[in-house]
Coordinates of C-alpha atoms in Angstrom, one line a residue:
M127 CA -80.6 53.6 249.7
Q128 CA -79.4 51.5 246.8
H129 CA -81.2 48.2 246.2
T130 CA -78.6 45.4 245.7
Y131 CA -80.9 43.4 243.4
L132 CA -80.8 46.2 240.9
R133 CA -77.1 45.7 240.3
Y134 CA -77.7 42.6 238.2
E135 CA -79.8 42.1 235.1
C136 CA -80.1 39.1 232.7
A137 CA -77.8 39.6 229.8
D138 CA -78.4 36.3 227.9
A139 CA -80.7 33.3 227.8
F140 CA -79.5 29.8 227.7
G141 CA -82.1 27.2 228.4
L142 CA -85.1 29.4 228.9
I143 CA -87.8 28.6 226.3
S144 CA -90.7 30.8 227.5
A145 CA -91.1 34.4 228.3
T146 CA -92.1 35.7 231.7
A147 CA -94.0 38.5 230.0
S148 CA -97.3 36.8 230.9
S149 CA -97.0 38.4 234.3
K150 CA -97.0 41.9 232.7
V151 CA -99.5 41.4 229.9
P152 CA -102.1 38.7 229.2
H153 CA -100.9 35.5 227.6
S154 CA -100.1 35.7 223.9
N155 CA -101.3 33.0 221.5
S156 CA -98.2 33.1 219.2
T157 CA -95.2 32.2 221.3
L158 CA -94.1 29.4 218.8
S159 CA -93.4 29.5 215.1
F160 CA -91.4 27.6 212.6
A161 CA -88.6 29.0 210.5
S162 CA -87.9 26.1 208.3
T163 CA -86.5 26.2 204.8
N164 CA -86.4 23.7 202.0
K165 CA -82.8 22.9 202.6
G166 CA -83.2 21.4 206.1
C167 CA -85.2 20.2 209.0
P168 CA -87.7 22.8 210.5
I169 CA -86.4 25.1 213.2
V170 CA -88.9 25.9 215.9
L171 CA -88.6 29.4 217.3
T172 CA -89.8 30.3 220.8
S173 CA -89.7 33.4 222.9
A174 CA -87.1 33.3 225.7
G175 CA -87.1 36.5 227.7
S176 CA -85.5 39.2 225.6
H177 CA -84.5 36.6 223.0
C178 CA -85.9 34.2 220.5
I179 CA -84.2 30.8 220.5
G180 CA -84.5 28.3 217.6
F181 CA -84.3 24.5 218.2
H182 CA -83.6 21.8 215.6
V183 CA -86.6 19.5 215.5
K184 CA -84.6 16.4 214.8
T185 CA -81.8 16.8 217.2
T186 CA -83.6 19.1 219.7
N187 CA -80.4 21.2 219.9
P188 CA -80.5 25.0 220.0
T189 CA -79.3 26.3 216.6
I190 CA -79.9 30.0 216.6
K191 CA -80.5 32.9 219.0
I192 CA -82.1 36.2 218.1
G193 CA -81.9 39.4 220.2
H194 CA -81.6 43.1 220.0
R195 CA -78.7 45.1 221.5
E196 CA -79.8 48.6 222.2
D197 CA -78.2 51.6 223.9
Q198 CA -78.0 51.3 227.6
N199 CA -80.3 54.2 228.5
G200 CA -79.7 54.8 232.2
G201 CA -77.2 51.9 232.5
I202 CA -77.4 48.5 234.2
G203 CA -79.4 48.5 237.4
T204 CA -81.9 51.2 236.4
G205 CA -84.5 48.9 234.9
K206 CA -84.0 50.6 231.5
A207 CA -81.0 48.7 230.3
L208 CA -80.6 46.9 227.0
N209 CA -82.8 43.9 227.7
S210 CA -85.5 45.2 230.0
A211 CA -88.2 44.4 227.4
Q212 CA -89.3 40.9 226.5
V213 CA -90.6 39.1 223.5
V214 CA -94.3 38.3 223.7
C215 CA -95.3 37.0 220.3
L216 CA -93.6 36.2 217.0
D217 CA -94.2 35.1 213.4
V218 CA -92.1 34.0 210.4
A219 CA -92.3 34.9 206.7
H220 CA -90.3 32.9 204.2
E221 CA -88.8 34.3 201.0
V222 CA -89.2 31.5 198.5
S223 CA -86.8 33.1 196.0
D224 CA -83.6 33.0 198.1
G225 CA -84.6 30.8 201.0
N226 CA -84.3 33.6 203.5
C227 CA -86.9 34.5 206.1
R228 CA -88.0 37.4 208.2
V229 CA -88.8 37.0 211.9
A230 CA -91.3 39.5 213.3
T231 CA -91.4 39.9 217.1
G232 CA -93.7 41.8 219.3
W233 CA -92.3 43.2 222.6
V234 CA -93.6 44.3 225.9
D235 CA -92.3 47.9 225.3
G236 CA -94.7 48.2 222.3
A237 CA -92.1 47.9 219.6
V238 CA -92.2 45.5 216.6
R239 CA -88.8 44.3 215.6
V240 CA -88.2 42.4 212.3
F241 CA -85.1 40.3 211.9
A242 CA -83.7 39.2 208.6
I243 CA -82.1 35.8 208.7
T244 CA -80.4 33.9 205.8
S245 CA -80.9 30.2 205.2
D246 CA -77.3 29.5 206.1
E247 CA -77.7 31.1 209.5
L248 CA -81.0 29.4 210.1
N249 CA -79.9 25.8 209.4
T250 CA -76.8 25.9 211.6
E251 CA -76.6 22.4 213.2
G252 CA -73.0 22.6 214.5
G253 CA -73.5 25.3 217.1
L254 CA -75.6 28.1 218.4
G255 CA -75.5 31.0 215.9
L256 CA -76.2 34.2 217.7
V257 CA -77.8 37.0 215.6
Q258 CA -78.3 40.5 217.0
T259 CA -76.6 39.5 220.2
L260 CA -77.2 41.4 223.4
L261 CA -73.6 40.9 224.4
D262 CA -70.8 43.2 223.4
D263 CA -68.9 42.5 220.2
K264 CA -65.7 41.9 222.1
D265 CA -67.4 39.2 224.2
A266 CA -68.9 37.5 221.2
D267 CA -67.3 34.7 219.2
D268 CA -66.3 35.1 215.6
E269 CA -69.3 33.0 214.4
Y270 CA -71.7 35.4 216.0
I271 CA -73.4 37.9 213.7
S272 CA -74.5 41.3 214.7
R273 CA -77.1 43.1 212.7
E274 CA -79.6 45.8 213.6
P275 CA -83.3 44.8 213.1
L276 CA -86.0 46.9 211.7
V277 CA -87.8 48.6 214.6
L278 CA -91.4 49.7 214.1
N279 CA -93.0 51.9 216.7
G280 CA -96.7 52.7 216.4
H281 CA -98.5 51.3 219.4
S282 CA -97.6 54.1 221.9
G283 CA -95.8 51.8 224.3
S284 CA -98.7 49.3 224.6
P285 CA -97.5 45.7 224.8
I286 CA -97.9 43.8 221.5
R287 CA -100.2 40.8 221.9
S288 CA -100.4 39.4 218.3
I289 CA -98.4 39.7 215.2
I290 CA -98.7 38.0 211.8
F291 CA -97.4 38.2 208.2
D292 CA -99.6 38.1 205.1
T293 CA -99.0 34.7 203.5
K294 CA -99.9 36.2 200.1
N295 CA -97.6 39.2 200.4
S296 CA -94.8 38.8 202.9
A297 CA -94.1 42.5 202.8
R298 CA -97.3 43.2 204.8
L299 CA -97.3 42.7 208.5
A300 CA -100.1 43.3 211.0
S301 CA -99.7 43.8 214.8
G302 CA -102.2 44.1 217.6
S303 CA -101.6 45.5 221.1
S304 CA -103.1 45.4 224.5
D305 CA -105.0 48.6 224.0
G306 CA -107.0 47.1 221.1
S307 CA -105.3 48.9 218.2
V308 CA -104.2 47.1 215.1
V309 CA -101.5 48.5 212.8
L310 CA -100.7 47.4 209.3
W311 CA -97.0 47.7 208.3
D312 CA -95.0 47.5 205.1
V313 CA -91.7 45.9 206.1
V314 CA -90.1 46.6 202.7
E315 CA -90.8 50.3 202.8
E316 CA -90.2 50.3 206.6
C317 CA -93.3 52.3 207.4
G318 CA -96.8 52.0 208.8
L319 CA -99.7 51.9 206.3
F320 CA -102.7 52.7 208.6
R321 CA -104.2 52.0 212.0
L322 CA -107.5 50.1 212.7
L323 CA -109.4 51.2 215.8
G324 CA -112.5 49.5 217.1
H325 CA -111.6 47.0 219.8
R326 CA -111.7 48.0 223.5
G327 CA -109.8 44.9 224.7
A328 CA -106.4 43.3 224.0
I329 CA -106.0 41.8 220.5
T330 CA -105.7 38.0 220.8
D331 CA -105.3 36.9 217.1
I332 CA -105.0 38.5 213.7
Y333 CA -105.4 36.8 210.2
F334 CA -105.3 38.0 206.6
A335 CA -108.0 36.6 204.3
S336 CA -107.9 37.0 200.6
L337 CA -111.1 36.0 198.7
E338 CA -112.3 36.2 195.1
N339 CA -108.8 35.9 193.7
G340 CA -107.5 38.7 195.8
S341 CA -110.2 41.2 194.9
L342 CA -111.5 41.1 198.4
D343 CA -108.8 41.8 201.0
L344 CA -109.9 41.1 204.5
L345 CA -108.3 41.2 208.0
I346 CA -110.0 39.3 210.8
T347 CA -109.2 40.2 214.5
S348 CA -110.3 38.8 217.8
S349 CA -110.2 40.5 221.1
L350 CA -110.7 40.1 224.8
D351 CA -113.6 42.6 224.6
G352 CA -115.7 39.6 223.3
L353 CA -115.8 40.8 219.7
V354 CA -114.5 39.5 216.4
K355 CA -114.2 42.1 213.6
V356 CA -113.8 41.7 209.9
W357 CA -112.0 44.6 208.2
D358 CA -111.9 45.6 204.6
L359 CA -108.3 46.6 204.0
N360 CA -109.1 48.3 200.7
G361 CA -111.6 50.6 202.4
Q362 CA -109.7 50.6 205.7
C363 CA -113.0 50.0 207.6
C364 CA -114.9 47.4 209.6
V365 CA -117.5 45.6 207.5
Q366 CA -118.8 43.1 210.2
T367 CA -118.7 42.7 214.0
I368 CA -119.5 39.4 215.6
A369 CA -120.8 40.0 219.1
S370 CA -122.4 36.6 219.8
H371 CA -119.6 35.2 222.0
R372 CA -120.0 34.6 225.7
G373 CA -117.3 36.6 227.4
K374 CA -113.8 37.1 226.1
V375 CA -112.5 35.7 222.8
W376 CA -109.2 34.1 223.8
A377 CA -108.2 32.5 220.5
A378 CA -109.0 32.3 216.8
A379 CA -107.7 30.3 213.8
L380 CA -108.3 30.8 210.1
M381 CA -108.1 28.3 207.2
V382 CA -108.3 29.5 203.6
E383 CA -108.2 26.9 200.9
D384 CA -107.5 27.5 197.2
P385 CA -110.5 27.6 194.9
Y386 CA -111.7 24.1 194.0
V387 CA -114.0 22.8 191.3
R388 CA -117.0 20.6 192.1
S389 CA -119.5 19.1 189.8
D390 CA -122.2 16.4 189.7
V391 CA -124.0 18.0 192.6
S392 CA -127.3 16.2 193.4
G393 CA -130.2 18.2 192.1
Y394 CA -128.2 20.3 189.6
D395 CA -127.0 19.9 186.1
S396 CA -123.9 17.7 186.0
D397 CA -122.4 19.8 183.3
N398 CA -122.5 22.9 185.5
I399 CA -119.1 23.3 187.1
I400 CA -118.9 25.5 190.1
E401 CA -115.9 27.4 191.3
S402 CA -115.8 27.8 195.1
Q403 CA -113.4 28.7 197.8
R404 CA -113.6 27.4 201.4
A405 CA -112.5 29.5 204.3
R406 CA -113.3 28.6 207.9
L407 CA -112.7 30.6 211.1
I408 CA -112.7 29.0 214.5
T409 CA -113.0 31.1 217.7
G410 CA -112.8 30.2 221.3
D411 CA -114.4 32.1 224.2
D412 CA -115.2 31.7 227.9
D413 CA -117.7 28.9 227.5
G414 CA -115.0 26.5 226.3
Q415 CA -116.5 25.8 222.9
A416 CA -114.7 26.2 219.6
K417 CA -117.2 27.9 217.3
V418 CA -116.9 27.5 213.5
W419 CA -117.7 30.3 211.1
S420 CA -117.9 30.3 207.3
V421 CA -115.9 33.1 205.8
H422 CA -117.2 34.0 202.3
T423 CA -118.0 36.9 200.0
P424 CA -121.5 38.1 200.8
P425 CA -124.0 37.3 197.9
R426 CA -124.6 41.0 197.3
H427 CA -120.9 41.7 196.9
R428 CA -120.4 38.6 194.8
N429 CA -123.2 39.4 192.4
S430 CA -121.9 43.0 191.9
Y431 CA -118.4 41.7 191.4
H432 CA -119.3 39.3 188.7
S433 CA -121.6 41.8 186.9
S434 CA -118.9 44.4 186.9
N435 CA -116.2 42.1 185.7
N436 CA -118.5 40.5 183.0
A437 CA -117.9 37.0 184.2
P438 CA -118.4 34.3 181.5
H439 CA -120.7 32.3 183.8
E440 CA -122.4 33.1 187.1
I441 CA -122.0 30.9 190.1
A442 CA -125.0 28.7 190.4
I443 CA -124.7 27.9 194.1
V444 CA -124.1 30.6 196.8
E445 CA -121.6 29.0 199.1
D446 CA -122.8 28.7 202.7
S447 CA -125.5 31.4 202.4
G448 CA -129.1 31.2 201.3
D449 CA -129.9 34.9 201.7
E450 CA -129.2 36.8 198.5
A451 CA -129.4 40.1 200.4
S452 CA -127.0 39.1 203.1
T453 CA -124.0 41.3 203.8
D454 CA -122.3 39.1 206.4
Y455 CA -118.8 37.9 205.7
C456 CA -118.9 35.3 208.5
E457 CA -121.8 33.0 209.2
Y458 CA -122.1 30.6 212.1
M459 CA -121.9 26.9 211.3
G460 CA -121.9 25.4 214.8
S461 CA -119.3 24.3 217.3
L462 CA -116.7 21.5 217.4
R463 CA -118.2 18.6 219.3
L464 CA -116.5 16.0 221.5
P465 CA -117.8 12.4 221.6
S466 CA -119.7 11.3 224.7
T467 CA -116.7 9.2 225.9
V468 CA -114.5 12.3 226.2
S469 CA -115.0 14.7 229.1
T470 CA -115.7 18.3 228.2
P471 CA -113.2 20.8 229.7
D472 CA -114.5 23.5 231.9
E473 CA -111.8 26.1 231.1
H474 CA -111.9 28.6 228.2
V475 CA -110.2 27.9 224.9
S476 CA -106.7 29.3 225.1
N477 CA -105.3 28.4 221.7
I478 CA -106.5 27.1 218.3
R479 CA -104.2 26.2 215.4
F480 CA -104.6 24.7 211.9
D481 CA -101.7 22.6 210.5
Y482 CA -100.0 23.9 207.4
S483 CA -101.9 21.6 205.1
G484 CA -105.3 22.6 206.5
R485 CA -106.2 18.9 207.2
Y486 CA -106.1 19.1 211.0
V487 CA -106.9 21.6 213.7
G488 CA -105.9 21.5 217.4
V489 CA -107.8 23.1 220.3
L490 CA -106.2 23.8 223.6
H491 CA -108.0 24.8 226.8
A492 CA -106.5 26.8 229.6
N493 CA -104.7 24.8 232.4
S494 CA -105.1 21.6 230.3
K495 CA -102.6 18.8 229.6
S496 CA -104.4 17.7 226.5
I497 CA -104.8 19.0 223.0
Y498 CA -108.0 18.0 221.1
I499 CA -107.3 17.1 217.5
Y500 CA -109.9 17.4 214.8
G501 CA -109.7 16.3 211.2
V502 CA -110.9 18.5 208.3
R503 CA -112.8 16.7 205.7
S504 CA -112.3 17.4 202.0
P505 CA -115.0 19.5 200.2
Q506 CA -116.2 16.3 198.4
E507 CA -116.5 14.4 201.7
S508 CA -118.3 17.3 203.3
L509 CA -120.7 17.5 200.4
R510 CA -121.5 13.8 200.7
R511 CA -122.2 14.2 204.4
K512 CA -124.5 17.1 203.7
Q513 CA -126.4 14.9 201.2
R514 CA -126.8 12.1 203.7
R515 CA -128.0 14.5 206.3
L516 CA -130.5 16.0 203.9
S517 CA -131.7 12.5 202.9
R518 CA -132.2 11.5 206.6
K519 CA -134.1 14.7 207.2
R520 CA -136.4 14.0 204.2
Q521 CA -137.1 10.5 205.4
K522 CA -138.1 11.8 208.8
E523 CA -140.4 14.4 207.3
K524 CA -141.9 11.8 205.0
K525 CA -142.5 9.4 207.8
A526 CA -144.1 12.2 209.9
Q527 CA -146.4 13.1 207.0
E528 CA -147.5 9.5 206.6
E529 CA -148.3 9.2 210.3
E530 CA -150.2 12.5 210.2
M531 CA -152.2 11.3 207.1
K532 CA -153.0 8.0 208.8
Q533 CA -154.3 9.8 211.9
T534 CA -156.3 12.2 209.7
S535 CA -157.9 9.5 207.6
T536 CA -158.9 7.6 210.8
K537 CA -160.7 10.6 212.3
N538 CA -162.2 11.8 209.1
K539 CA -164.0 9.0 207.1
K540 CA -165.6 11.4 204.7
R541 CA -163.9 13.7 202.4
G542 CA -163.7 17.2 203.7
I543 CA -161.7 20.4 203.8
L544 CA -159.0 18.7 205.8
D545 CA -158.4 16.1 203.2
D546 CA -158.2 18.7 200.5
H547 CA -155.5 20.5 202.6
M548 CA -153.5 17.2 202.8
E549 CA -153.8 16.7 199.1
E550 CA -152.4 20.2 198.5
E551 CA -149.5 19.4 200.8
S552 CA -148.7 16.2 199.0
E553 CA -148.8 18.0 195.7
N554 CA -146.3 20.5 197.0
T555 CA -143.9 17.8 198.2
G556 CA -141.8 18.1 195.1
T557 CA -141.6 21.8 195.5
K558 CA -140.4 21.5 199.1
A559 CA -137.9 18.9 198.1
A560 CA -136.5 21.2 195.4
K561 CA -136.2 24.1 197.9
S562 CA -134.5 21.8 200.4
E563 CA -131.7 21.2 197.8
I564 CA -130.6 24.8 198.3
Q565 CA -130.1 24.1 202.0
L566 CA -127.5 21.5 201.0
V567 CA -124.9 24.2 200.6
K568 CA -125.5 25.6 204.1
G569 CA -123.1 23.3 205.9
E570 CA -122.7 22.5 209.5
A571 CA -119.6 22.1 211.6
G572 CA -120.2 18.4 211.9
D573 CA -120.1 18.0 208.2
E574 CA -116.5 19.2 207.9
F575 CA -114.8 18.5 211.2
E576 CA -114.5 15.1 212.9
F577 CA -112.9 14.4 216.3
L578 CA -109.7 12.3 215.9
G579 CA -108.2 12.1 219.4
T580 CA -106.2 13.9 222.1
A581 CA -102.5 14.6 222.5
T582 CA -101.7 14.4 226.2
A583 CA -98.6 15.6 228.0
S584 CA -97.4 15.1 231.6
H585 CA -97.7 18.9 232.3
K586 CA -99.9 21.8 231.5
I587 CA -99.5 23.0 227.9
R588 CA -99.2 26.6 227.2
D589 CA -98.8 26.7 223.4
F590 CA -98.5 24.2 220.5
V591 CA -97.7 24.2 216.8
F592 CA -97.9 21.6 214.0
V593 CA -94.6 20.7 212.4
P594 CA -94.5 21.7 208.7
W595 CA -92.3 18.8 207.8
K596 CA -92.9 15.3 206.5
E597 CA -90.9 12.1 206.5
K598 CA -90.2 10.1 203.4
G599 CA -93.4 8.3 202.3
S600 CA -95.6 10.4 204.6
I601 CA -98.8 12.0 203.4
V602 CA -99.0 14.6 206.2

C-alpha cells in the first residue's frame, strides 16, 4: 500500500527561518551567523530546513539562499530525495583579501558542506540570489547561481551539532557531532586532519584558542556528558578535563583578547611592564548558572617556554594563577551573578555569546523570553576593582585583629606568652600584606563582568547573535 503523504516533499524554503531538525537531534547552539562584508550592511544567515537563508539587517529582506542539490537517490517519495537532510548549525569565515567568505554548514546526515560566496552575491539587495539551488536549472532564473559545495564526510552519519572556523586561520574548520567525536578539517586542502575522541555525549560548542603568540594551539569543547575538554592541537591530545559541572553542559562561549601592556601595578616596580593576554571561557549547565573560567598558559608551560626561547625579560606576574606547579589551562573564577531585583531563572543555560568586540556577553536560558546582558570591563578597570576588593579585605582583617587584641589585653593584664604571640603576629603583618599582593592577580568573575540589563521579547527565544555593525558615531 502506497502512502500518499510520501508523494510530496519540500523542494524549497521561502519564509522558514528555523530548522525542524531539533526533533531529530538535540538543539544546536549555532543556528545564526553573520556573513557581513566591509562593503555593505551585515547579512544574518539562519538555517531554514535544507537551506540557509540570509536576511539584510537594515531592510529585513531576504537576500541570499544557500542549498545543495544532490542526486535523487531513490527518487521523490522515498525519504532519500535531494533535500531529506536539514541544516543544524553553521558558521562563516571571511577572506579579508578579496571580501569573499565561506559558509560551513553541519547537517543531520552527518555531512559538513562548505559553500564559497563572493561579496557581490552576498550583498544582493535587489532580490533573492539563490546559490546551490535545490531546484533544477531549467526552473531557476538567470540570476540564480549553481555551484557544488565542498562536502566533508567524517562523522559516520552522526548528526553534526557544532561547527566553527578558526579565526586566526580560516582554512581550519572544526566540527562536533552527536556521538561526541570532533574532527579538524583543512578546507583548502579539502581533507580531514585528525579526529579527537573523548566525549561520550553530543558536542554543544567548539572554540579555537591561540595563546603565547600562537605557540600554544588549543581547542576547547563542551558536551552533554557534563565535561569540558581542552585539547592541544599540536600534540593532538587532551590536556585538561573539567568535570565540575552539575549535569549537562549546554552552552559555552570563549573570548580571547590581544595581548595588552599594563604597568604601575600597586606593590610592584612601576618601571616593570608586563605583557599579558586575557582569555575567558563561560559555560552553562543544568543548574542555570553561567560559570566563568580563566584560560591561560599554565605556569610550568610558560616558564619552560620563556627559558627555551631566551626571552629578554621574564613575566613578573603569573596571570590568574598563584601555583607555579599548576598544569591547568582553565581555572574557575566564579559565576555571573544577577542583582537581587532580577529573578533567577530555573531553566538551564541554553546559549552564551560574546559580541564581536568582546565588550558584552549575553546569556540565554531555555524556554526564556529574556536575554541577560553583561558588560565586560577593561583590564585596567578589572585591576582597579581587584585592588579595591583587596583593600577592603585588609581593612576587615585589620579591624578583626584590633578587636582580638583588645579582648586579649582585657583578659591578660600581665605580659605573658599570649602577648608575645600577638607581637609576633603584628610584626608579620607586613609580610602577610606583601603576600596578599600576589592574590591581586587571581581575579573573580565579579571583577570583570557586570550585569547591564535584559533584552525581552514577546515570545520564547531560541537563539541570538550580536550584530557586527555600527552606525556613524557609534562606539559599539
